[in-house]
Amino acid sequence: MTADRYHFSSGPRLLAVGALLALGACATTGPREKIEQSVVVPASWQHGAGGVLDPAALTKWWERFNDPVLNELITGALRSSPDVRTALSKIAEYRARRGVVRAGLFPGLTANVTGGGTHTKDRTTNLTTKSEDYSAALDASWQVDLFGQQQQTLKAASADLAQTEEYYYGAQVSLAAEVASAYVILRSAEAQLAVVQHSLGTRDETVQLTQWREQAGTGNALDTQQAISTLEQARASIPPLQLTIAQTTNQLALLSGRSPGALDALLAAPRDIPAVPADLAIGIPAETLRQRPDVRAAERGLEAALARTSAARRQRLPTLTLTGSLGVEALKAGQLFSPAATFASLLGSLVAPIFDAGRIGANITIQREQEKQALNAYETTVLTALTDVENALIAIQRNAERLDILTQATAAAREAAMLAWLQYQAGQVDLLVSLEAQRTLLDLQQQAVTTAADRITAYIQLYKALGGGWSHL
């Protein structure tokens, strides 16, 4: 079927019914139950500009982050991931399954050769007689597809194969996004670790100053212990960050189909969180639905279900089976190629079900319900696709706004921490004022790093939601 998958009106809200009706037309012939369930698709996104979606720009969307390590990770994962290889193997399996169904449309031909001999001894005359009998034949059998049941079964098998191919593309999309998200987590943890380690230097200076003052008699033990407590609290956040770095590195190796430690050299040097990519025209919702493999896979699933329902209905119709045989007979094995006799036969049988205790009707009901389930799955997939894009667009906007606020707050906190430290050295404020300023600065710096990572992750989720990251077989 080459018809467009979507047929939309030009109003403010678009109705994706045409694809379903087209699939029904492809999967059935004659009287059939029409599917009129609809999925409402908006004409534009609520939280983003449209433009014309360029699928080619989505094929390797990770290159837009200008990070060579990320490029190498995703390229290697797509090449070596066991999940992707499994999805590719599934395509070969379902291609063979379709071949089995297609073979049923053609006659089957078998060859057989038989031979035998008898020895008879007459006890009265003491004479022995023997006889030989040889034959060779080609036997053919063909179940004629009178009413198209086998064609519908083949159509379902073809849809299954197409769906499996879409699953393969979907596996590529998911893997690329998963690798990129894990990479951002890794770089975020490294950035937070750098912030904490820098903060330890300032806090260590505070501890030394309080100890000197205590020894000189101008300070007290309370200030010293409070400074040490603040230092150790900051130091206690290092092991969890180191744990995240190690586990995420192992996760990236796993996603790439490699053993733990295989990527340590590639990821050893810390790098910044990937930069915000250049703007990408995200198109309109209808274009996204055409681009996403999971939506197309759901369509193919619905197409297969429609074909199987049609095939089930045809079980009530008669079936015609033709059998034939062409052979030779000979008295000796050496005479098979110059036989004394040839034979041929042709037989046709027409069989129609009369009573089956409701088996065919029950099977039709099963297929109809599976058809409904496939339609429901299609609707859910479309709605999920639309929601994924909207959520990603919202996340990009809100994280950008929060990052701007945190940037300003961090700048102010850095200034406040410096002033509090100078005033404490001059004896103008208590130690607690300086310690609180340091804690506030560290917290804001970590929040800024996390928010920057969340913003990049939102871009990754947008590219995934748009159906980017896969290429044709």
Coordinates of N, CA and C in Angstrom, one line a residue, residues 300-397:
R300 N 1.4 -0.4 11.3 CA 1.6 -1.7 10.7 C 0.9 -2.8 11.5
G301 N 0.9 -2.6 12.8 CA 0.2 -3.6 13.7 C -1.3 -3.6 13.4
L302 N -1.9 -2.4 13.2 CA -3.3 -2.3 12.9 C -3.6 -2.9 11.5
E303 N -2.7 -2.7 10.6 CA -2.9 -3.3 9.2 C -2.9 -4.8 9.3
A304 N -1.9 -5.4 10.1 CA -1.9 -6.8 10.2 C -3.2 -7.3 10.9
A305 N -3.7 -6.6 11.9 CA -4.9 -7.1 12.6 C -6.1 -7.1 11.6
L306 N -6.2 -6.0 10.8 CA -7.3 -6.0 9.8 C -7.2 -7.1 8.8
A307 N -6.0 -7.4 8.4 CA -5.9 -8.5 7.4 C -6.2 -9.9 8.1
R308 N -5.8 -10.1 9.3 CA -6.2 -11.3 10.0 C -7.7 -11.5 10.2
T309 N -8.3 -10.4 10.5 CA -9.8 -10.4 10.7 C -10.4 -10.8 9.4
S310 N -9.9 -10.2 8.3 CA -10.5 -10.6 6.9 C -10.2 -12.0 6.6
A311 N -9.0 -12.5 6.9 CA -8.7 -13.9 6.7 C -9.6 -14.9 7.5
A312 N -9.9 -14.5 8.8 CA -10.7 -15.3 9.6 C -12.2 -15.4 9.1
R313 N -12.7 -14.3 8.5 CA -14.0 -14.3 7.9 C -14.1 -15.3 6.7
R314 N -13.0 -15.4 6.0 CA -13.0 -16.2 4.8 C -12.9 -17.7 5.1
Q315 N -12.7 -18.0 6.4 CA -12.7 -19.5 6.8 C -14.1 -20.1 6.6
R316 N -15.1 -19.3 6.5 CA -16.4 -19.8 6.3 C -16.7 -20.2 4.8
L317 N -15.8 -19.8 4.0 CA -16.0 -20.0 2.5 C -15.3 -21.4 2.1
P318 N -15.8 -22.0 1.0 CA -15.2 -23.2 0.6 C -13.7 -23.1 0.2
T319 N -13.0 -24.2 0.3 CA -11.6 -24.3 -0.2 C -11.5 -25.3 -1.2
L320 N -10.7 -25.0 -2.2 CA -10.5 -25.9 -3.4 C -9.1 -26.5 -3.3
T321 N -8.9 -27.8 -3.3 CA -7.6 -28.4 -3.3 C -7.5 -29.3 -4.6
L322 N -6.4 -29.1 -5.3 CA -6.1 -29.8 -6.5 C -4.9 -30.7 -6.2
T323 N -5.0 -32.0 -6.5 CA -3.9 -32.9 -6.4 C -3.7 -33.6 -7.7
G324 N -2.5 -33.9 -8.1 CA -2.2 -34.6 -9.3 C -0.9 -35.4 -9.2
S325 N -0.8 -36.4 -10.1 CA 0.3 -37.3 -10.1 C 0.7 -37.6 -11.5
L326 N 2.0 -37.6 -11.8 CA 2.5 -38.1 -13.1 C 3.6 -39.0 -12.9
G327 N 3.5 -40.3 -13.4 CA 4.5 -41.3 -13.1 C 4.7 -42.3 -14.2
V328 N 5.7 -43.2 -13.9 CA 6.0 -44.3 -14.9 C 6.1 -45.6 -14.1
E329 N 5.9 -46.7 -14.8 CA 6.1 -48.0 -14.2 C 7.0 -48.8 -15.1
A330 N 7.7 -49.7 -14.5 CA 8.6 -50.6 -15.2 C 8.8 -51.9 -14.5
L331 N 9.2 -52.9 -15.2 CA 9.4 -54.2 -14.7 C 10.8 -54.4 -14.1
K332 N 11.7 -53.5 -14.5 CA 13.1 -53.6 -14.0 C 13.5 -52.1 -13.8
A333 N 14.4 -52.0 -12.8 CA 14.9 -50.7 -12.5 C 15.6 -50.0 -13.6
G334 N 16.2 -50.7 -14.5 CA 16.9 -50.1 -15.6 C 15.9 -49.6 -16.7
Q335 N 14.6 -50.0 -16.6 CA 13.7 -49.6 -17.6 C 12.9 -48.3 -17.2
L336 N 13.2 -47.7 -16.0 CA 12.4 -46.6 -15.6 C 12.5 -45.4 -16.6
F337 N 13.6 -45.3 -17.3 CA 13.8 -44.2 -18.3 C 13.3 -44.6 -19.6
S338 N 12.9 -45.9 -19.8 CA 12.2 -46.3 -21.0 C 11.0 -47.2 -20.6
P339 N 10.1 -46.6 -19.9 CA 9.0 -47.4 -19.2 C 8.1 -48.1 -20.2
A340 N 7.5 -49.1 -19.7 CA 6.5 -49.8 -20.5 C 5.1 -49.2 -20.3
A341 N 5.0 -48.4 -19.2 CA 3.7 -47.8 -18.9 C 3.9 -46.5 -18.2
T342 N 3.0 -45.5 -18.5 CA 3.0 -44.2 -17.8 C 1.6 -44.0 -17.2
F343 N 1.5 -43.2 -16.2 CA 0.2 -43.0 -15.6 C 0.1 -41.5 -15.2
A344 N -1.1 -41.0 -15.1 CA -1.3 -39.6 -14.7 C -2.7 -39.5 -14.1
S345 N -2.8 -38.7 -13.1 CA -4.1 -38.5 -12.4 C -4.2 -37.0 -11.9
L346 N -5.4 -36.6 -11.9 CA -5.8 -35.2 -11.4 C -7.1 -35.3 -10.6
L347 N -7.0 -34.7 -9.4 CA -8.2 -34.8 -8.6 C -8.4 -33.4 -7.9
G348 N -9.6 -33.0 -7.9 CA -10.0 -31.7 -7.3 C -11.0 -32.0 -6.2
S349 N -10.9 -31.3 -5.1 CA -11.9 -31.5 -4.0 C -12.3 -30.1 -3.5
L350 N -13.5 -29.9 -3.4 CA -14.1 -28.6 -2.8 C -14.7 -28.9 -1.5
V351 N -14.2 -28.3 -0.5 CA -14.6 -28.5 0.9 C -15.1 -27.2 1.5
A352 N -16.3 -27.3 2.1 CA -16.9 -26.2 2.8 C -17.3 -26.6 4.2
P353 N -17.0 -25.7 5.2 CA -17.4 -26.1 6.6 C -18.9 -26.0 6.7
I354 N -19.5 -26.9 7.4 CA -20.9 -27.0 7.7 C -21.2 -26.8 9.2
F355 N -20.5 -27.6 10.0 CA -20.7 -27.5 11.4 C -19.3 -27.6 12.1
D356 N -18.9 -26.6 12.9 CA -17.6 -26.6 13.6 C -17.8 -26.2 15.0
A357 N -19.0 -26.3 15.5 CA -19.3 -26.0 17.0 C -18.9 -24.6 17.3
G358 N -18.9 -23.7 16.4 CA -18.6 -22.3 16.7 C -17.2 -21.9 16.6
R359 N -16.3 -22.8 16.1 CA -14.9 -22.5 16.1 C -14.5 -21.3 15.3
I360 N -15.1 -21.3 14.1 CA -14.8 -20.2 13.1 C -15.3 -18.9 13.7
G361 N -16.5 -18.9 14.2 CA -17.1 -17.7 14.8 C -16.3 -17.1 15.9
A362 N -15.8 -18.1 16.8 CA -15.0 -17.6 17.9 C -13.7 -17.1 17.4
N363 N -13.1 -17.7 16.4 CA -11.8 -17.1 15.9 C -12.0 -15.7 15.3
I364 N -13.2 -15.5 14.6 CA -13.5 -14.2 14.1 C -13.6 -13.2 15.2
T365 N -14.2 -13.6 16.3 CA -14.4 -12.7 17.5 C -13.0 -12.3 18.0
I366 N -12.1 -13.4 18.1 CA -10.8 -13.1 18.6 C -10.1 -12.1 17.8
Q367 N -10.1 -12.3 16.4 CA -9.4 -11.3 15.5 C -10.0 -9.9 15.6
R368 N -11.4 -9.8 15.8 CA -12.0 -8.5 15.9 C -11.5 -7.8 17.1
E369 N -11.4 -8.5 18.3 CA -11.0 -7.9 19.5 C -9.5 -7.5 19.4
Q370 N -8.7 -8.3 18.7 CA -7.3 -8.0 18.5 C -7.2 -6.7 17.6
E371 N -8.1 -6.6 16.7 CA -8.2 -5.4 15.8 C -8.5 -4.2 16.7
K372 N -9.4 -4.3 17.6 CA -9.7 -3.2 18.5 C -8.5 -2.8 19.3
Q373 N -7.8 -3.9 19.8 CA -6.6 -3.6 20.6 C -5.5 -2.9 19.8
A374 N -5.4 -3.3 18.6 CA -4.4 -2.7 17.7 C -4.8 -1.2 17.5
L375 N -6.0 -0.9 17.3 CA -6.5 0.4 17.1 C -6.2 1.3 18.4
N376 N -6.5 0.7 19.6 CA -6.3 1.4 20.8 C -4.8 1.6 21.0
A377 N -4.0 0.6 20.6 CA -2.5 0.8 20.7 C -2.0 1.9 19.8
Y378 N -2.6 2.0 18.6 CA -2.3 3.1 17.7 C -2.7 4.4 18.3
E379 N -3.8 4.6 18.8 CA -4.3 5.8 19.4 C -3.3 6.2 20.6
T380 N -3.0 5.3 21.4 CA -2.1 5.6 22.5 C -0.8 6.0 22.1
T381 N -0.3 5.4 21.0 CA 1.1 5.7 20.5 C 1.1 7.1 19.9
V382 N 0.0 7.5 19.2 CA -0.1 8.8 18.6 C -0.2 9.9 19.7
L383 N -1.0 9.6 20.7 CA -1.1 10.6 21.8 C 0.1 10.7 22.6
T384 N 0.8 9.6 22.8 CA 2.1 9.6 23.5 C 3.1 10.4 22.7
A385 N 3.2 10.3 21.4 CA 4.1 11.0 20.6 C 3.9 12.5 20.7
L386 N 2.6 12.9 20.7 CA 2.3 14.3 20.8 C 2.7 14.9 22.2
T387 N 2.4 14.1 23.2 CA 2.7 14.5 24.6 C 4.2 14.6 24.8
D388 N 5.0 13.7 24.2 CA 6.4 13.7 24.4 C 7.0 15.0 23.8
V389 N 6.6 15.4 22.7 CA 7.1 16.6 22.1 C 6.8 17.8 22.9
E390 N 5.5 17.9 23.3 CA 5.1 19.1 24.1 C 5.8 19.1 25.4
N391 N 6.0 18.0 26.1 CA 6.7 17.9 27.4 C 8.2 18.4 27.2
A392 N 8.8 17.9 26.1 CA 10.2 18.3 25.8 C 10.3 19.8 25.6
L393 N 9.4 20.4 24.8 CA 9.4 21.8 24.5 C 9.2 22.6 25.8
I394 N 8.3 22.2 26.7 CA 8.1 22.9 27.9 C 9.3 22.8 28.8
A395 N 9.9 21.6 28.9 CA 11.1 21.4 29.7 C 12.3 22.3 29.2
I396 N 12.4 22.4 27.9 CA 13.5 23.3 27.4 C 13.3 24.8 27.8
Q397 N 12.0 25.2 27.7 CA 11.7 26.6 28.0 C 11.9 26.9 29.5

